[in-house]
mmCIF file of C-alpha atoms in Angstrom:
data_model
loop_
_atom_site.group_PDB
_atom_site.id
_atom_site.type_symbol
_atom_site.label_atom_id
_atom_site.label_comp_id
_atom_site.label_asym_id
_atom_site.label_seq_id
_atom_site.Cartn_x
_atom_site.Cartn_y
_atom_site.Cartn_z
ATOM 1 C CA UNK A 153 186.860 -41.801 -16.407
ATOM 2 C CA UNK A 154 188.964 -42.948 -19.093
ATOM 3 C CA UNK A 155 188.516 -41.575 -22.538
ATOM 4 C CA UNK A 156 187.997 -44.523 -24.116
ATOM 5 C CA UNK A 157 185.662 -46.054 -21.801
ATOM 6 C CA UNK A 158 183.381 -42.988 -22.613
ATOM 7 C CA UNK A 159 183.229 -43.259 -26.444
ATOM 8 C CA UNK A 160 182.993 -46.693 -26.429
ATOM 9 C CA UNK A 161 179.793 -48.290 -28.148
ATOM 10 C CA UNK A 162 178.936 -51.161 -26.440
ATOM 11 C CA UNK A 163 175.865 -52.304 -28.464
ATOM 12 C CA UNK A 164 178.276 -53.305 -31.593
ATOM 13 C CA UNK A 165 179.377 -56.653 -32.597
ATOM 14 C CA UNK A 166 183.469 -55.585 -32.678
ATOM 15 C CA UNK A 167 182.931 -54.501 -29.244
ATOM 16 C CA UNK A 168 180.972 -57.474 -28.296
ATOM 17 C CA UNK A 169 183.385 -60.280 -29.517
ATOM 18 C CA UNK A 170 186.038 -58.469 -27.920
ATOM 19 C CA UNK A 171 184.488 -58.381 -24.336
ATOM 20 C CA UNK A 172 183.894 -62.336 -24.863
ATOM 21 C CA UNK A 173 187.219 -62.901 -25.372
ATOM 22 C CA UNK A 174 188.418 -60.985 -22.530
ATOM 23 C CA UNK A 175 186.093 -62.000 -20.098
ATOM 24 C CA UNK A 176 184.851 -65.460 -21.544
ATOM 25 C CA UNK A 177 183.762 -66.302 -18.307
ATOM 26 C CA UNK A 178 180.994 -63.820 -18.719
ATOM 27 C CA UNK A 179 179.402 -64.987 -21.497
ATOM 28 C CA UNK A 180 177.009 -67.336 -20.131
ATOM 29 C CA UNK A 181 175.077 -64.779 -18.118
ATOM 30 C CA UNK A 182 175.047 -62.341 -21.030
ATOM 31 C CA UNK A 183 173.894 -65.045 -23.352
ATOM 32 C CA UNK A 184 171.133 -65.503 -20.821
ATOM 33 C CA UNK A 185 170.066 -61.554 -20.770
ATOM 34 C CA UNK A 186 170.159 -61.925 -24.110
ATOM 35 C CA UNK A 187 167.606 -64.668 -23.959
ATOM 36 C CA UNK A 188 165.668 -62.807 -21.557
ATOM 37 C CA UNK A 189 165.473 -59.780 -23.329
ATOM 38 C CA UNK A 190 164.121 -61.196 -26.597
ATOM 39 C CA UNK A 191 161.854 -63.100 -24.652
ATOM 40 C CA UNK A 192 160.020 -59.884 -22.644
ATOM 41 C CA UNK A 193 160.336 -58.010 -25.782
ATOM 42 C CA UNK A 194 157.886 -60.280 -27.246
ATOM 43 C CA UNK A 195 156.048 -60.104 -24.632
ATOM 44 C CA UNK A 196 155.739 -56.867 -23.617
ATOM 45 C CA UNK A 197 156.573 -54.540 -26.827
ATOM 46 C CA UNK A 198 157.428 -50.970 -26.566
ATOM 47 C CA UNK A 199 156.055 -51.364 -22.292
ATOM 48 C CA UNK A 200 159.550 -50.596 -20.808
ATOM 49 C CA UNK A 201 158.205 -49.993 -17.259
ATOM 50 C CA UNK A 202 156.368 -53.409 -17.714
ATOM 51 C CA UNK A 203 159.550 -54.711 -19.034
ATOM 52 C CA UNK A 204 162.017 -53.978 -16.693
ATOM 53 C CA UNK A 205 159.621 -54.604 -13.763
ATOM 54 C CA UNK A 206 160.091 -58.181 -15.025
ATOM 55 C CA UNK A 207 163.870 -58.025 -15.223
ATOM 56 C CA UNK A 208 163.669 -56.847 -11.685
ATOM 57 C CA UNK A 209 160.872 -60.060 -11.266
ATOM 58 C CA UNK A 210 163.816 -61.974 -12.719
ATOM 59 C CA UNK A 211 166.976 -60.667 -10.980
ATOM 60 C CA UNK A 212 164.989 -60.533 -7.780
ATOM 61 C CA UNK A 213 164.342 -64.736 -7.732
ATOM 62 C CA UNK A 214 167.936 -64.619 -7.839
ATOM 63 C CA UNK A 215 168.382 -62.810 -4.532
ATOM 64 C CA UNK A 216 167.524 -59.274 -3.295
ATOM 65 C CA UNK A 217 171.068 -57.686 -3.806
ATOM 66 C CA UNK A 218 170.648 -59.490 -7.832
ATOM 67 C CA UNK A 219 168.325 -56.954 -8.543
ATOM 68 C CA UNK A 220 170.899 -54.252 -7.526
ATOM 69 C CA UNK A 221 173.954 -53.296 -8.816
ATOM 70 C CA UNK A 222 174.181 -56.834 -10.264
ATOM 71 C CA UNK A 223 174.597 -59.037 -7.765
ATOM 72 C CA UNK A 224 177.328 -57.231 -5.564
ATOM 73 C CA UNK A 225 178.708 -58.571 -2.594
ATOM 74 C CA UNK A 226 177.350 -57.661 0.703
ATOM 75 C CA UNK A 227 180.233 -55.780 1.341
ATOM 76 C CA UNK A 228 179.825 -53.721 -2.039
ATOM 77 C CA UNK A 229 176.424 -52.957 -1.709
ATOM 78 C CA UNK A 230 176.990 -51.893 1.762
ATOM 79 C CA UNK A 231 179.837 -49.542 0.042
ATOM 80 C CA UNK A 232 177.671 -47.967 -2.994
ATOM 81 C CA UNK A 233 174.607 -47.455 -0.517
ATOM 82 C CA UNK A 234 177.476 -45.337 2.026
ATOM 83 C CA UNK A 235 178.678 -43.686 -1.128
ATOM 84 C CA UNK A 236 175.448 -42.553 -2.252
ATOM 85 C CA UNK A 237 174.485 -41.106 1.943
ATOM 86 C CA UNK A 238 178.082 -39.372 2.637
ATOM 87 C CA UNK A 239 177.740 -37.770 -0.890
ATOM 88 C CA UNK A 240 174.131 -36.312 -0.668
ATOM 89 C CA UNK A 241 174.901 -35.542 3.321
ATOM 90 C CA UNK A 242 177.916 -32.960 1.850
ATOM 91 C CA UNK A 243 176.006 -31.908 -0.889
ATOM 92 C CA UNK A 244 172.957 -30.552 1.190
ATOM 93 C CA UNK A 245 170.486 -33.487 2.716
ATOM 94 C CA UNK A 246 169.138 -32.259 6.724
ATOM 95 C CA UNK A 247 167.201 -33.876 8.598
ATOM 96 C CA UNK A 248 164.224 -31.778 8.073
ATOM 97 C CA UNK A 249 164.255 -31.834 4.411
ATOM 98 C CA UNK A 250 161.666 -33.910 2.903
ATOM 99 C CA UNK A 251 163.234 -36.425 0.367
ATOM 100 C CA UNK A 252 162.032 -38.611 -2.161
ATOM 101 C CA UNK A 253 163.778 -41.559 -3.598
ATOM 102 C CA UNK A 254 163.306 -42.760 -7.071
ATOM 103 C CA UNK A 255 164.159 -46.555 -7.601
ATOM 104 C CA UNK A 256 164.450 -46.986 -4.146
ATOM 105 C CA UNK A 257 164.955 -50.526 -4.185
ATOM 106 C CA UNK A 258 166.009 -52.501 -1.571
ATOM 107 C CA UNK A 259 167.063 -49.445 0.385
ATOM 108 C CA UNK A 260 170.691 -49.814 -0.523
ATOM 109 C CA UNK A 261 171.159 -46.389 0.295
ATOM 110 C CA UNK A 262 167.649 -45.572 1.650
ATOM 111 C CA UNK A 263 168.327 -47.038 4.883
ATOM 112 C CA UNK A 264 170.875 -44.470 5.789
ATOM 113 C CA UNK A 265 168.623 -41.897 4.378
ATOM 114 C CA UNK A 266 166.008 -43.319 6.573
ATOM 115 C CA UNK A 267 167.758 -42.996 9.800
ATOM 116 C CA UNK A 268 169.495 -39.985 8.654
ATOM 117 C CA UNK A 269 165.963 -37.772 8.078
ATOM 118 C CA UNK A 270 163.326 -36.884 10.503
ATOM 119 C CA UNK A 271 160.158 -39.658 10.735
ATOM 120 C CA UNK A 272 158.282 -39.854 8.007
ATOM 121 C CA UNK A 273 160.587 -37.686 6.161
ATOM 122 C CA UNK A 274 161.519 -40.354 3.349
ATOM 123 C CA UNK A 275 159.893 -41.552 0.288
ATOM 124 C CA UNK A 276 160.518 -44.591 -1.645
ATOM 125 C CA UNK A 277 159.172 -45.177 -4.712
ATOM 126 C CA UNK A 278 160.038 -48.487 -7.444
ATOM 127 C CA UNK A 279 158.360 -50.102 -10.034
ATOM 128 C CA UNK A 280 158.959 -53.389 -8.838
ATOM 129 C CA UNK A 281 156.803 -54.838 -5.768
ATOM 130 C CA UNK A 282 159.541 -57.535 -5.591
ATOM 131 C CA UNK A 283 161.884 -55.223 -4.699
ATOM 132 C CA UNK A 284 159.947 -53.491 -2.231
ATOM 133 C CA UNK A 285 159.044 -56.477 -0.281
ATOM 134 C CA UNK A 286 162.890 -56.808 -0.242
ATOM 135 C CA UNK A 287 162.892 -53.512 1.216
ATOM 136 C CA UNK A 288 160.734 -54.256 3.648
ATOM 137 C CA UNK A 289 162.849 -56.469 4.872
ATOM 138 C CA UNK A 290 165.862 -54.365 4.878
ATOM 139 C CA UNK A 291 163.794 -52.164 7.484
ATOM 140 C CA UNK A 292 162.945 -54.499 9.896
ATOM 141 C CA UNK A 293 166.728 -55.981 9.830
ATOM 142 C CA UNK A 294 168.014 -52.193 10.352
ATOM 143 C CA UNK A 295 165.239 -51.388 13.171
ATOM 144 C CA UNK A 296 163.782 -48.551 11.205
ATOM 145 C CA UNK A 297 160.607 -48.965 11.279
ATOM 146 C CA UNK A 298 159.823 -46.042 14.339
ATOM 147 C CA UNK A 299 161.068 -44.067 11.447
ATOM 148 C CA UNK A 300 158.088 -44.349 9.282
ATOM 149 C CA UNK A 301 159.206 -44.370 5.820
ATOM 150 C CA UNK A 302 156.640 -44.642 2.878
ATOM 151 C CA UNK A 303 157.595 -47.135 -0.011
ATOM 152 C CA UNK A 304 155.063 -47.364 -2.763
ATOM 153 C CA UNK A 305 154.724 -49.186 -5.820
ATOM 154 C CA UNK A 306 154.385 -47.187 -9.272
ATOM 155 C CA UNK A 307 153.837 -47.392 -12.357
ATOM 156 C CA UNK A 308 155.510 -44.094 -14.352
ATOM 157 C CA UNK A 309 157.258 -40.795 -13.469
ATOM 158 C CA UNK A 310 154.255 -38.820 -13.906
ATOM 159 C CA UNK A 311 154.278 -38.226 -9.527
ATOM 160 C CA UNK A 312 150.746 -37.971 -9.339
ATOM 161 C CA UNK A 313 149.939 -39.012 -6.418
ATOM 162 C CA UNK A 314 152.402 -36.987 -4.930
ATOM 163 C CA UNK A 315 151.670 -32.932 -3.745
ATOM 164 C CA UNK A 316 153.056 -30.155 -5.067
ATOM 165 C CA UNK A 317 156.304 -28.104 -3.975
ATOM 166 C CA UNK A 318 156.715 -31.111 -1.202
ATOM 167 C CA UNK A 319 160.107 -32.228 -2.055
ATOM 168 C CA UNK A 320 163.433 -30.493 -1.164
ATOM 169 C CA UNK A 321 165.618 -33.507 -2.128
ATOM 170 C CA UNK A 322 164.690 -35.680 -5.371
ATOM 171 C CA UNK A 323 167.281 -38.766 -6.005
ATOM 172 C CA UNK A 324 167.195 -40.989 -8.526
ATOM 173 C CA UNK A 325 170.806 -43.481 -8.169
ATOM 174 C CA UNK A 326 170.749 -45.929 -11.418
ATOM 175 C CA UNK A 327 167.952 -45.435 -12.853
ATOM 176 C CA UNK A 328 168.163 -43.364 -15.479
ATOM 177 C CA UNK A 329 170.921 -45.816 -16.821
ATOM 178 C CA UNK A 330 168.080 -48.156 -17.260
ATOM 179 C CA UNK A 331 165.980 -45.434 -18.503
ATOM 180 C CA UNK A 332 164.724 -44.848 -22.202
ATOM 181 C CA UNK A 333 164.320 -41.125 -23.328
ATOM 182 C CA UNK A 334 160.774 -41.164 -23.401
ATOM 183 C CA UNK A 335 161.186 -41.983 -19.903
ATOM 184 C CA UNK A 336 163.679 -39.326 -18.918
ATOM 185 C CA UNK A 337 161.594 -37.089 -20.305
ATOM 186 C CA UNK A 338 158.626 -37.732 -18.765
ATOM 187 C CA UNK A 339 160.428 -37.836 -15.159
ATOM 188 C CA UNK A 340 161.519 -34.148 -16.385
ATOM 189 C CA UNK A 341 158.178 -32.856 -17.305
ATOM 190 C CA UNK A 342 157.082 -33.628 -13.671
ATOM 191 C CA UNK A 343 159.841 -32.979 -11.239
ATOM 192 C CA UNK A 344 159.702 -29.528 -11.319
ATOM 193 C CA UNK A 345 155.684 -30.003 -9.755
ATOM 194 C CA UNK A 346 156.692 -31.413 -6.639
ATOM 195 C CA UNK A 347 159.921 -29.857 -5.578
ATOM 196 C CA UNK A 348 159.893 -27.218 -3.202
ATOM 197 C CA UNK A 349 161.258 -23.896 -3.363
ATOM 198 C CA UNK A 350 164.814 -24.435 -3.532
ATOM 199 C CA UNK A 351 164.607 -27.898 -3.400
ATOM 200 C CA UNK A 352 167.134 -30.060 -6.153
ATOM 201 C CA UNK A 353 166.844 -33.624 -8.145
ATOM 202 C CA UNK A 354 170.235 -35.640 -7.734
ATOM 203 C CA UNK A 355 170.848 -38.602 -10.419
ATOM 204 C CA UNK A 356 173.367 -40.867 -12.224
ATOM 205 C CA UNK A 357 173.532 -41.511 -15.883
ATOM 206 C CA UNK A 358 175.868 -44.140 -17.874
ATOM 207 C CA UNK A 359 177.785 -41.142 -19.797
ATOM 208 C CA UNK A 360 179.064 -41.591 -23.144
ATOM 209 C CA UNK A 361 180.831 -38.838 -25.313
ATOM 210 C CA UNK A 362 180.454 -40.793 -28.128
ATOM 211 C CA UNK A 363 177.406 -42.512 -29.988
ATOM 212 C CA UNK A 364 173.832 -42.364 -27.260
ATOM 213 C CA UNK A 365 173.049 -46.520 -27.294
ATOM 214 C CA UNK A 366 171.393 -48.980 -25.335
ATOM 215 C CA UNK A 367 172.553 -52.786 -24.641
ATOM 216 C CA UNK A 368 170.144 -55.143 -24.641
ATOM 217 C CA UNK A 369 166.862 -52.838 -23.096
ATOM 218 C CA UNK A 370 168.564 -52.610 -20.016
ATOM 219 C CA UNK A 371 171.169 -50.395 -20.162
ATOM 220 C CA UNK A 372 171.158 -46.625 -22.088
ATOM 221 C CA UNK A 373 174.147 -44.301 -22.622
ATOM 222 C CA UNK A 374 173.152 -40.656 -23.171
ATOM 223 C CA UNK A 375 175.738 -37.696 -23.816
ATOM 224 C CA UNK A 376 175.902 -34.986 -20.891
ATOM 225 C CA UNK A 377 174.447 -32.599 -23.658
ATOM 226 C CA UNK A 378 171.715 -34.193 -24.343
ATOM 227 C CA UNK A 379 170.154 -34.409 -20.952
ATOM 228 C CA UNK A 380 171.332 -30.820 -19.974
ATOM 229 C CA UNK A 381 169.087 -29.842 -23.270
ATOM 230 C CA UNK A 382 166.034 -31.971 -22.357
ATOM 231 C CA UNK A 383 165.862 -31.141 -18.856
ATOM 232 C CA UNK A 384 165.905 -27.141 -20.065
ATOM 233 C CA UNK A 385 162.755 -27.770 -22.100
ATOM 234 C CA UNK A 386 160.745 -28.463 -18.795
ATOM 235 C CA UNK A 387 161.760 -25.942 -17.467
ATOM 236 C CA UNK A 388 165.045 -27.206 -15.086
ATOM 237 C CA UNK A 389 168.720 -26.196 -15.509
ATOM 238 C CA UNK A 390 170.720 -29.261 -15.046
ATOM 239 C CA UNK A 391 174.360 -29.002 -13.844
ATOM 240 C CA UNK A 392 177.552 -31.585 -14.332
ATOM 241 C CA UNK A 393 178.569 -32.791 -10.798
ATOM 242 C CA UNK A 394 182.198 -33.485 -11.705
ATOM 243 C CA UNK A 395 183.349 -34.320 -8.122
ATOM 244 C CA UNK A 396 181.698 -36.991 -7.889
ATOM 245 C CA UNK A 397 183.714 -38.774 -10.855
ATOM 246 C CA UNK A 398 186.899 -38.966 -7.868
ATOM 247 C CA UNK A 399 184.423 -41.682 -6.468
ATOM 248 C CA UNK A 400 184.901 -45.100 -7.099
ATOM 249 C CA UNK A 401 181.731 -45.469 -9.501
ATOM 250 C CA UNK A 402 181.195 -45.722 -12.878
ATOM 251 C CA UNK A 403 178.235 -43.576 -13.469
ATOM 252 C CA UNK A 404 178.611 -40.060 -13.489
ATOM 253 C CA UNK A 405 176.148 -37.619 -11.737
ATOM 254 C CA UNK A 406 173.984 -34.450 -12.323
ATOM 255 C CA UNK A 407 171.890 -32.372 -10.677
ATOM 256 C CA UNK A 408 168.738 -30.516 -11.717
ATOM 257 C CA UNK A 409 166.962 -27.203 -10.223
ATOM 258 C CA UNK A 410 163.800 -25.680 -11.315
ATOM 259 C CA UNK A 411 164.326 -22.394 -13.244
ATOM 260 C CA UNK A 412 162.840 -19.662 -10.666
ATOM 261 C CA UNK A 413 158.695 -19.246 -11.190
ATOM 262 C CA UNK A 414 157.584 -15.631 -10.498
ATOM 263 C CA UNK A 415 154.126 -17.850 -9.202
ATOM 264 C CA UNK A 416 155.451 -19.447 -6.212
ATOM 265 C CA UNK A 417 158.838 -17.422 -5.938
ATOM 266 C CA UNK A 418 161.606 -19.705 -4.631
ATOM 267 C CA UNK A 419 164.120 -19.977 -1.636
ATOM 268 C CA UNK A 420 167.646 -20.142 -1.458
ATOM 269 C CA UNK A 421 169.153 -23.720 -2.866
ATOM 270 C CA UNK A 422 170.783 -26.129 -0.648
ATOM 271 C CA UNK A 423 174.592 -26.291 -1.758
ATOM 272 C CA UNK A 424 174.969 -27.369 -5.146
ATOM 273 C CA UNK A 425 178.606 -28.772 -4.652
ATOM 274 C CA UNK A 426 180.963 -28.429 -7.720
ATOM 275 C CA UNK A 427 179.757 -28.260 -11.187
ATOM 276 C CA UNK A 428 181.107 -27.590 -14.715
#
């Protein structure tokens, strides 16, 4: 990633009128996020689940794919979703691992997952039930649906509902880019519950080395640091996957363990893949 890309702070007003004048073509949609944004603000307060399940609401009436990866072309989203499979496949994901998917969506990704793991293996969870009507949808025009995936609606990161030590692959693709701290943090305080022995969270982050911002609710840039620091107060070490940066995205990628507990001992890790 280039340097300057990674200090830049996109919430300022110099960096703003720039990106209009470069892409002026652009500024009608962002002028309409803006809108948006003020608008659920109001509405909604300091609610960010609540908020951004009505940005999803919103980018969902525009089309399924709208409410991922910002309206890509078929072709693209069929691209990211491969990128996201091959990577995790390399990195450790069998078929008899258990896996659950945070911000599934429309099963960009999850569909290969899907067919990839045993039935019944997969677990999809958003906080948008447009989106998961979309991925409803995706099943039955993949023919997965002998494959018995579970896609559930929810509300926070607290996993709940979900049984302990279950888990041996935890991925979370563009979501925590969305994410507030508070959030983060309480998807931290929890993960560690419901992974198994061994097991590992995989997720993607907007890095910045520079100042930690967020444009317009929607969109958060934390510093590698910081979440290798919060995820060690819960209890997780959190690693730097730097080969993933060769890949043709523009979020960069870690990946979390739980620190051994002498109370339910722990296995050997899947491969961990390169880290710095």
């Amino acid at each position: 990633m280039g340097a300057t890309r990674l200090t830049r702070n996109r919430k300022t007003l110099a960096h703003q009128v720039r990106y209009a004048l470069r892409y002026p073509e652009r500024v009608p949609a962002h002028a309409r996020r803006a809108t948006r944004d003020a608008w659920l603000r109001l509405r909604y307060g300091h609610d960010h689940i609540a908020y951004y399940r009505a940005v999803m609401a919103s980018d969902t009436a525009r089309g399924a794919e709208s409410a991922v990866g910002h309206n890509p072309s078929r072709d693209r989203w069929t691209q990211i979703g491969r990128m996201q499979f091959d990577y995790l496949v390399r990195h450790g994901l069998k078929p008899e691992h258990r896996m659950l998917e945070i911000g599934c969506g429309n099963l960009r990704a999850g569909r290969l997952f899907i067919d990839h793991l045993e039935s019944g293996h997969y677990y999809g969870i958003d906080i948008s039930p447009d989106i998961l009507i979309a991925a409803q949808d995706t099943l039955v025009r993949e023919g997965l649906q002998d494959r018995l995936p579970h896609l559930t609606l929810t509300d926070d990161l607290t996993f709940a509902f979900l049984p302990d030590a279950h888990f041996d692959v935890v991925h979370a693709h563009s979501v925590f880019s969305h994410s507030p701290p508070h959030v983060i943090e309480e998807c931290f305080a929890n993960i560690g519950r419901i992974l198994a022995p061994g097991g590992f969270f995989d997720f993607t982050f907007d890095r910045t080395e520079g100042r930690e911002h967020q444009v317009l609710h929607e969109d958060f840039y934390y510093r590698t640091e910081t979440l290798v620091g919060l995820a060690a107060t819960h209890g997780l070490s959190a690693r730097f996957m730097d080969d993933w940066e060769a890949l043709p995205h523009r979020q960069s990628r870690m990946r979390v363990t739980a620190l051994p507990d002498p109370a339910r001992g722990s296995g050997p890790a899947p491969d961990r893949g390169s880290g710095s």
